[in-house]
Amino acid sequence: MLLLLNLVHAAAFYTPTEGVRAMGRGGAYIAGNHDLSAQRYNPAALRNIEGGLVRADLALVSQSVTFTRDGYDPVENLGKPFPIPSLGLAYGMERATVAFGLWTPYAPAFEYAADGAQRFSMIDSVLFQTSVGPSASFDVTPWLTLGGSVAWMTNTVGRKVVLTTAGGDDPAGDIDFDMLVSDMFGIGGTLAVAVRPIEPLEIALSAQLPVKFNGTGYLEADFSKNGFYSSGVIVDPIARDDEVSLAIKMPLVLRGGAVYRPNERLEVELAGTWENWSNFEEIVLTDIQMTVDVDNTNPLFPEDPSITDDVTLPSAYQDSFSVRLGGEYRLNDRVDVRAGGMYESSGVPDNIMAVDLVDGPKFGGGVGATPHFGPVDVDVAFFALKVQDQTITNSDVSQIKVDVLSAEVSSGDTVGNGTFESLIWMPSIGLAYHFGQKG
C-alpha cells in the first residue's frame, strides 16, 4: 500500500529554492531578500524594497531521472521542462511595506513509458499548487522588523499508474488507474522576524505554517487491457468514482539566515531550512465507491464487486534540512552578479523511494546577474542540484494488487528496488519595474 502513499506525496515534493535571485545565490536569500520572493521566504525582508515594485518571474523546472529496476532495462523521465510563473507588486513606506502576489512552488513534470518497468509506480502525474495573497513588514524599531503573509492556496494532484490482478509483470493483469483530486480553498501563511544587532549584520527567522488540504475528485480504473475483460468476465472495462475525498496536511517549515554587508557593493549570506516531515500526518482516502461491472451469469460473480473501504496511509518520512551560502556583488551602477551553493538532506527514506520521489542528499548551486536599465531590472539565473545516486535494496514500494472476485486490495511484488540517478536544473528570468521613493 505504500504505492498509494506515493500517489499523493508528490504534492509535497518541491525544489528547495524558488525565485530568480534566490536561485542565483544558491538559495541563500532569506535574510538578504529584497524582492517579492520575500512573501514566501521571509516577509520581514519586504522592508528592503524601496518605493514601488512590480515584478514577474518565470522559471523552467526540469528533473532528469533514470531508474534501473533490478532485472529490467532503464527507464527515464520524459517530462518536459515545466514553466512556472510568479507575479506581484509591493510598495515600501517609511516604516512599513505592503505587497500582494501570486506564486507557485517549483516542481518538475514526471512522465514515463506506459509499458516501462516503472509503470506500477507511475506513468504520468499532475502536480500544481498556487498561492495568492497579501503580505507586509513593519519596522517596530530601527533594529527590529516583523513580517507576515497570508495566502489563499489551491492544490491539485493527479496520477496515472498501473495496478495488477495477476502480480508479476504479466501485461494481461494490468489495470490502468487514474486519479485526480483538488482542493480550491486552503489557507496558509508565514510569520517572520528580522533583527539588526550591528550595522553590517542582519539576522532573520521565518516559519511557514502547516496547511491542510481536503481535496475531492475522481478515481478511474480501466480494465480494457486486462485478461478479465478480454475473457468476458468484466463487462464494462471502466470503473469510476467521481466523489472521492483526500485529506493531507503539509508540514511546518522553518527558515533562517544571517546576511553580512561589509560595504554598499557586497553582501554574503549563510542560511538554512528545516522541514518537519517526521510529523507529517496520515493520509486518508475516503468516500470510495468503485464498482466493477461483471457478468453476473458467472456463478463466481453473483454481484458486482465494489471497493468501499477508506484507505488510511501512515506517513514514513523524516525531517530534512539544508545549508546555503551565497551572495552578490554590485560590479557597477549597471550590473549585479550572484553565486552560491547549498546542501540539502533527504526527507524520503530509501524504502519508499520511487520514480516520482527520487530524493537523497543533494548538492547544488546557482549563478545569476541583474543588468539595470533605469527603473527596469532584468534578472537571469541558472540553478542545478545533483541528487546523490542511490541503489535501493530494501524497498517497500510494491504493486497494488486487486482481487476482482473479492474486491480486496493488497500489496503485490516489490517494484522499487534498483538504481536511481537524478539531476534537477532550472533556468529562470525575471523583470522588475521600480517607481517612487521609500519614505
XYZ file of C-alpha atoms in Angstrom:
439
model
C 0.000 0.000 0.000
C 3.000 2.307 0.100
C 2.432 2.952 -3.590
C -0.855 4.667 -2.718
C 1.110 6.845 -0.330
C 3.317 7.856 -3.244
C 0.232 8.827 -5.216
C -0.200 11.858 -3.005
C 3.237 12.517 -1.573
C 4.186 14.199 -4.837
C 2.181 17.172 -3.601
C 4.937 17.783 -1.078
C 7.912 17.331 -3.340
C 9.170 20.719 -4.480
C 12.610 22.052 -5.327
C 14.468 23.657 -2.393
C 14.645 27.192 -3.801
C 12.330 29.494 -5.733
C 12.756 32.878 -7.392
C 15.333 34.118 -9.889
C 17.578 35.976 -7.444
C 17.312 33.207 -4.851
C 18.455 30.636 -7.417
C 21.353 32.876 -8.413
C 22.526 32.848 -4.778
C 22.189 29.092 -4.348
C 19.117 29.556 -2.143
C 20.925 31.825 0.351
C 18.291 34.531 0.067
C 16.360 34.623 3.335
C 17.726 37.453 5.484
C 19.051 39.395 2.488
C 15.967 39.058 0.325
C 14.962 42.269 -1.439
C 12.337 41.202 -3.951
C 8.839 39.712 -3.888
C 10.006 36.167 -3.144
C 10.206 37.517 0.434
C 6.453 36.858 0.614
C 7.123 33.131 0.928
C 10.701 33.087 2.273
C 10.733 35.878 4.857
C 8.049 38.610 4.801
C 10.110 40.767 7.193
C 12.577 41.256 4.321
C 9.945 43.205 2.380
C 11.408 46.224 4.235
C 14.305 46.052 1.770
C 12.011 47.094 -1.096
C 12.252 50.827 -1.641
C 9.275 52.633 -3.171
C 7.074 50.755 -5.605
C 7.934 47.473 -7.304
C 6.121 45.418 -9.931
C 7.736 42.077 -10.696
C 7.255 38.947 -12.835
C 9.441 35.819 -12.802
C 9.455 32.728 -14.989
C 11.396 29.528 -14.307
C 11.711 26.320 -16.306
C 11.862 23.386 -13.889
C 13.186 20.017 -15.007
C 14.341 16.856 -13.253
C 16.120 14.149 -15.199
C 15.590 10.709 -13.670
C 16.982 7.338 -14.719
C 15.661 4.303 -12.852
C 17.070 0.851 -13.454
C 14.776 -1.598 -11.706
C 16.500 -4.809 -10.684
C 16.367 -7.200 -13.638
C 14.891 -4.666 -16.102
C 16.004 -2.096 -18.659
C 16.453 1.534 -17.519
C 13.554 3.979 -17.813
C 13.837 7.769 -17.985
C 11.638 10.695 -17.073
C 10.171 12.009 -20.351
C 8.550 15.053 -18.754
C 9.309 18.365 -20.465
C 10.695 21.394 -18.605
C 7.742 22.867 -16.735
C 7.228 26.666 -16.884
C 6.323 28.226 -13.536
C 5.465 31.944 -13.226
C 5.154 34.314 -10.270
C 3.726 37.845 -10.208
C 3.444 40.572 -7.613
C 3.670 44.180 -6.577
C 4.845 45.975 -3.451
C 5.202 49.448 -2.024
C 7.635 50.488 0.685
C 6.833 53.382 3.020
C 8.797 54.915 5.884
C 8.339 52.054 8.362
C 6.092 49.592 6.537
C 5.979 47.719 3.255
C 2.884 46.062 1.800
C 2.789 43.543 -1.029
C 0.427 41.308 -2.965
C 1.467 38.411 -5.107
C 0.794 35.093 -6.793
C 3.366 32.329 -6.625
C 3.670 28.617 -7.251
C 6.124 26.198 -5.623
C 8.624 24.799 -8.100
C 8.002 21.168 -9.046
C 9.083 19.224 -12.149
C 6.884 17.268 -14.539
C 7.079 13.473 -14.485
C 6.128 11.193 -17.369
C 7.292 7.657 -18.107
C 6.644 4.993 -20.733
C 3.236 3.358 -20.305
C 4.768 -0.131 -20.622
C 8.003 0.520 -18.714
C 9.271 -1.383 -15.691
C 8.257 1.598 -13.511
C 4.571 1.536 -14.568
C 3.494 0.049 -11.223
C 4.910 3.177 -9.535
C 3.868 5.843 -12.045
C 3.219 6.618 -15.689
C 2.226 10.279 -15.506
C 1.458 12.892 -12.883
C -0.164 16.291 -12.438
C 1.030 18.498 -9.609
C 0.021 22.120 -9.317
C -0.249 24.380 -6.296
C -0.856 28.129 -6.275
C -0.766 30.748 -3.538
C -2.133 34.277 -3.789
C -2.450 36.902 -1.099
C -1.104 39.907 0.790
C 1.960 40.322 2.961
C 3.564 43.112 4.953
C 6.559 44.128 7.035
C 6.753 46.709 9.814
C 9.804 48.276 11.451
C 8.984 48.133 15.162
C 12.308 49.812 15.999
C 15.369 50.699 13.895
C 16.776 47.263 14.709
C 13.627 45.070 14.753
C 11.225 44.206 11.908
C 8.189 41.928 11.932
C 6.584 40.457 8.845
C 3.774 38.170 7.825
C 1.849 36.842 4.865
C -1.447 35.053 4.353
C -2.341 33.148 1.211
C -5.322 31.532 -0.413
C -3.951 28.239 -1.717
C -5.146 25.718 -4.283
C -3.756 22.227 -4.686
C -4.273 19.687 -7.487
C -2.705 16.236 -7.535
C -3.161 13.744 -10.367
C -1.695 10.355 -11.060
C -1.695 7.630 -13.694
C -0.331 4.267 -12.624
C -0.822 0.565 -13.369
C -2.436 -1.817 -10.883
C -2.466 -5.582 -11.341
C -4.825 -8.524 -10.931
C -2.123 -11.113 -11.606
C 1.022 -9.968 -9.830
C 4.364 -10.186 -11.549
C 4.828 -8.298 -14.833
C 2.176 -10.076 -16.890
C 0.538 -7.337 -19.034
C -2.692 -9.359 -19.023
C -3.048 -8.405 -15.367
C -2.626 -4.663 -15.922
C -5.269 -2.131 -14.852
C -4.736 1.469 -15.941
C -5.539 3.595 -12.900
C -6.137 7.348 -12.942
C -6.673 9.729 -10.006
C -7.232 13.474 -9.838
C -8.123 15.404 -6.653
C -8.246 19.136 -5.994
C -8.784 21.496 -3.095
C -9.512 25.030 -4.238
C -9.504 26.658 -0.816
C -6.609 26.192 1.579
C -5.236 28.895 3.862
C -1.514 29.243 4.510
C 0.774 31.812 5.992
C 4.297 32.773 7.005
C 5.493 34.703 10.065
C 8.917 36.322 10.240
C 11.207 38.475 12.376
C 14.444 40.274 11.445
C 16.969 41.940 13.748
C 19.973 44.143 13.022
C 22.202 43.906 16.119
C 25.088 45.776 14.461
C 25.246 47.869 11.296
C 26.652 45.310 8.781
C 24.680 42.302 10.082
C 21.025 41.257 9.742
C 19.539 38.026 11.099
C 16.107 36.704 10.116
C 13.893 33.783 11.072
C 10.639 32.715 9.451
C 8.037 29.989 9.951
C 5.892 28.713 7.102
C 2.832 27.356 8.883
C 1.297 23.919 8.245
C -1.514 23.829 5.689
C -4.317 21.271 5.477
C -5.899 20.349 2.166
C -9.201 18.465 1.821
C -9.387 17.532 -1.824
C -12.187 15.949 -3.818
C -12.022 14.304 -7.209
C -12.234 11.021 -9.069
C -10.703 7.568 -9.312
C -10.927 5.573 -12.543
C -9.862 2.023 -13.316
C -9.571 0.882 -16.955
C -9.628 -2.909 -17.460
C -9.543 -2.779 -21.291
C -6.064 -4.414 -21.407
C -6.861 -6.902 -18.656
C -7.490 -10.603 -19.212
C -10.726 -10.492 -17.197
C -12.164 -8.090 -19.798
C -10.893 -9.922 -22.877
C -12.337 -13.179 -21.492
C -15.752 -11.590 -20.889
C -15.743 -11.752 -17.086
C -15.727 -7.941 -16.862
C -18.497 -6.386 -18.989
C -17.682 -2.675 -18.764
C -13.914 -2.011 -18.762
C -14.302 1.360 -16.963
C -14.969 1.562 -13.207
C -15.145 5.117 -11.881
C -15.910 7.026 -8.705
C -16.402 10.783 -9.117
C -16.683 11.671 -5.427
C -13.607 10.513 -3.538
C -12.027 12.671 -0.836
C -8.410 13.094 0.177
C -7.057 14.788 3.315
C -3.413 15.815 3.535
C -1.532 18.233 5.782
C 1.691 19.937 4.715
C 4.388 20.321 7.392
C 5.907 23.246 9.254
C 8.951 24.785 7.522
C 11.463 26.932 9.419
C 13.966 29.180 7.637
C 16.773 31.335 8.919
C 19.613 33.406 7.591
C 22.320 35.873 8.530
C 23.477 38.387 5.950
C 26.665 40.453 6.265
C 27.087 43.673 4.281
C 30.669 44.954 4.741
C 30.068 47.729 2.209
C 27.439 49.020 -0.205
C 28.543 46.700 -3.002
C 28.830 43.304 -1.300
C 26.597 41.081 0.783
C 27.173 37.482 1.865
C 24.555 35.246 3.462
C 24.607 31.981 5.387
C 21.136 30.433 5.521
C 19.364 27.212 6.372
C 15.996 25.479 6.454
C 14.323 22.712 8.428
C 11.194 20.851 7.278
C 9.152 18.830 9.746
C 8.300 15.819 7.567
C 8.531 13.383 10.501
C 5.356 14.972 11.878
C 3.550 14.506 8.583
C 0.046 13.317 9.371
C -1.515 10.182 7.926
C -3.200 10.478 4.541
C -6.794 9.308 4.317
C -8.608 8.485 1.064
C -12.330 8.355 1.851
C -15.800 8.198 0.258
C -14.677 5.450 -2.110
C -17.473 3.741 -4.051
C -15.984 1.987 -7.077
C -17.973 -0.862 -8.629
C -16.717 -3.244 -11.324
C -19.408 -4.322 -13.821
C -19.040 -8.082 -14.281
C -21.002 -10.865 -15.978
C -23.446 -11.876 -13.249
C -24.340 -15.097 -15.089
C -20.936 -16.349 -13.986
C -21.522 -18.266 -10.723
C -18.360 -16.730 -9.247
C -19.849 -13.216 -9.597
C -23.488 -13.160 -8.478
C -22.976 -9.458 -7.626
C -20.725 -6.739 -8.965
C -17.671 -6.381 -6.665
C -17.248 -2.947 -5.054
C -14.402 -1.215 -3.268
C -15.798 0.925 -0.432
C -13.309 0.858 2.443
C -11.425 4.013 3.412
C -7.695 3.827 2.799
C -5.542 5.149 5.660
C -1.918 5.650 4.763
C 0.634 6.167 7.545
C 3.491 8.563 6.928
C 7.074 7.377 6.965
C 9.095 10.476 6.225
C 11.994 12.106 8.014
C 12.845 15.701 8.809
C 15.081 17.378 6.255
C 17.415 20.344 6.487
C 19.521 22.464 4.169
C 22.532 24.747 4.472
C 23.136 27.513 1.914
C 25.960 30.007 1.362
C 25.815 32.719 -1.262
C 25.962 36.382 -2.012
C 26.001 39.122 -4.576
C 28.269 41.909 -5.689
C 27.494 45.177 -7.500
C 30.087 45.449 -10.238
C 28.960 48.960 -11.100
C 25.770 51.002 -11.311
C 24.577 48.848 -14.201
C 25.241 45.212 -13.172
C 24.917 42.953 -10.100
C 26.273 39.393 -10.064
C 25.360 36.478 -7.772
C 26.571 32.998 -6.887
C 26.003 30.434 -4.164
C 25.813 26.788 -3.209
C 23.786 24.527 -0.961
C 23.403 21.091 0.597
C 20.049 19.508 1.414
C 19.318 16.241 3.188
C 16.571 13.858 2.121
C 13.042 13.796 3.521
C 12.332 10.447 1.842
C 13.720 7.237 3.386
C 15.254 4.717 0.984
C 12.483 2.182 1.485
C 9.800 4.424 -0.071
C 11.880 5.844 -2.933
C 10.000 5.778 -6.246
C 10.343 7.350 -9.687
C 8.464 10.493 -8.594
C 10.199 10.581 -5.203
C 13.834 10.499 -6.268
C 15.319 12.178 -3.242
C 18.511 11.867 -1.281
C 21.423 14.013 -0.166
C 21.705 16.842 -2.690
C 24.474 19.272 -3.593
C 23.960 22.183 -5.935
C 24.334 25.826 -6.663
C 23.447 28.723 -8.869
C 24.759 31.770 -10.660
C 22.920 34.892 -11.724
C 23.095 38.509 -12.748
C 20.963 41.654 -12.933
C 21.538 44.307 -15.565
C 19.832 47.595 -14.595
C 18.179 49.748 -17.258
C 16.957 52.785 -15.380
C 13.844 51.735 -13.443
C 13.857 48.265 -15.059
C 15.829 45.272 -13.785
C 16.344 42.115 -15.832
C 17.263 39.137 -13.640
C 18.707 35.906 -15.052
C 19.856 32.815 -13.183
C 20.687 29.146 -13.575
C 20.409 26.649 -10.723
C 21.312 22.944 -10.672
C 21.040 20.307 -7.966
C 22.556 16.832 -8.133
C 20.763 14.101 -6.204
C 23.198 11.509 -4.929
C 22.974 8.276 -6.960
C 21.340 5.550 -4.898
C 20.928 1.799 -5.115
C 17.853 0.624 -3.216
C 17.739 -2.935 -1.858
C 15.141 -2.590 0.913
C 12.177 -1.117 -0.972
C 8.655 -1.277 0.460
C 7.177 0.117 -2.769
C 5.051 -2.626 -4.269
C 2.383 -3.208 -6.844
C -1.224 -2.599 -5.874
C -2.922 -5.958 -6.440
C -6.685 -6.130 -6.901
C -8.651 -9.342 -6.320
C -11.557 -8.992 -8.747
C -13.560 -11.732 -7.013
C -13.482 -10.205 -3.504
C -12.640 -6.579 -4.437
C -9.859 -6.730 -1.861
C -6.750 -4.611 -2.403
C -3.340 -5.877 -1.274
C 0.364 -5.500 -1.992
C 1.899 -7.354 -4.901
C 5.513 -7.737 -5.958
C 8.165 -5.237 -4.834
C 8.905 -2.762 -7.650
C 11.166 -0.154 -6.002
C 14.500 -1.951 -5.809
C 17.109 -0.708 -8.257
C 19.349 2.257 -9.047
C 18.201 5.892 -9.170
C 20.101 8.739 -10.836
C 18.766 12.292 -10.937
C 19.653 15.912 -11.677
C 17.444 18.985 -11.163
C 18.118 22.050 -13.308
C 16.303 25.369 -13.613
C 16.996 28.397 -15.848
C 14.964 31.488 -14.982
C 14.348 35.101 -15.916
C 12.642 37.979 -14.108
C 11.570 41.530 -14.913
C 11.110 44.253 -12.297
C 9.904 47.831 -12.587
C 10.702 50.306 -9.789
C 8.821 53.523 -9.153
C 8.590 56.120 -6.385
C 10.860 56.523 -3.381
C 10.697 54.864 0.019
C 9.522 57.348 2.638
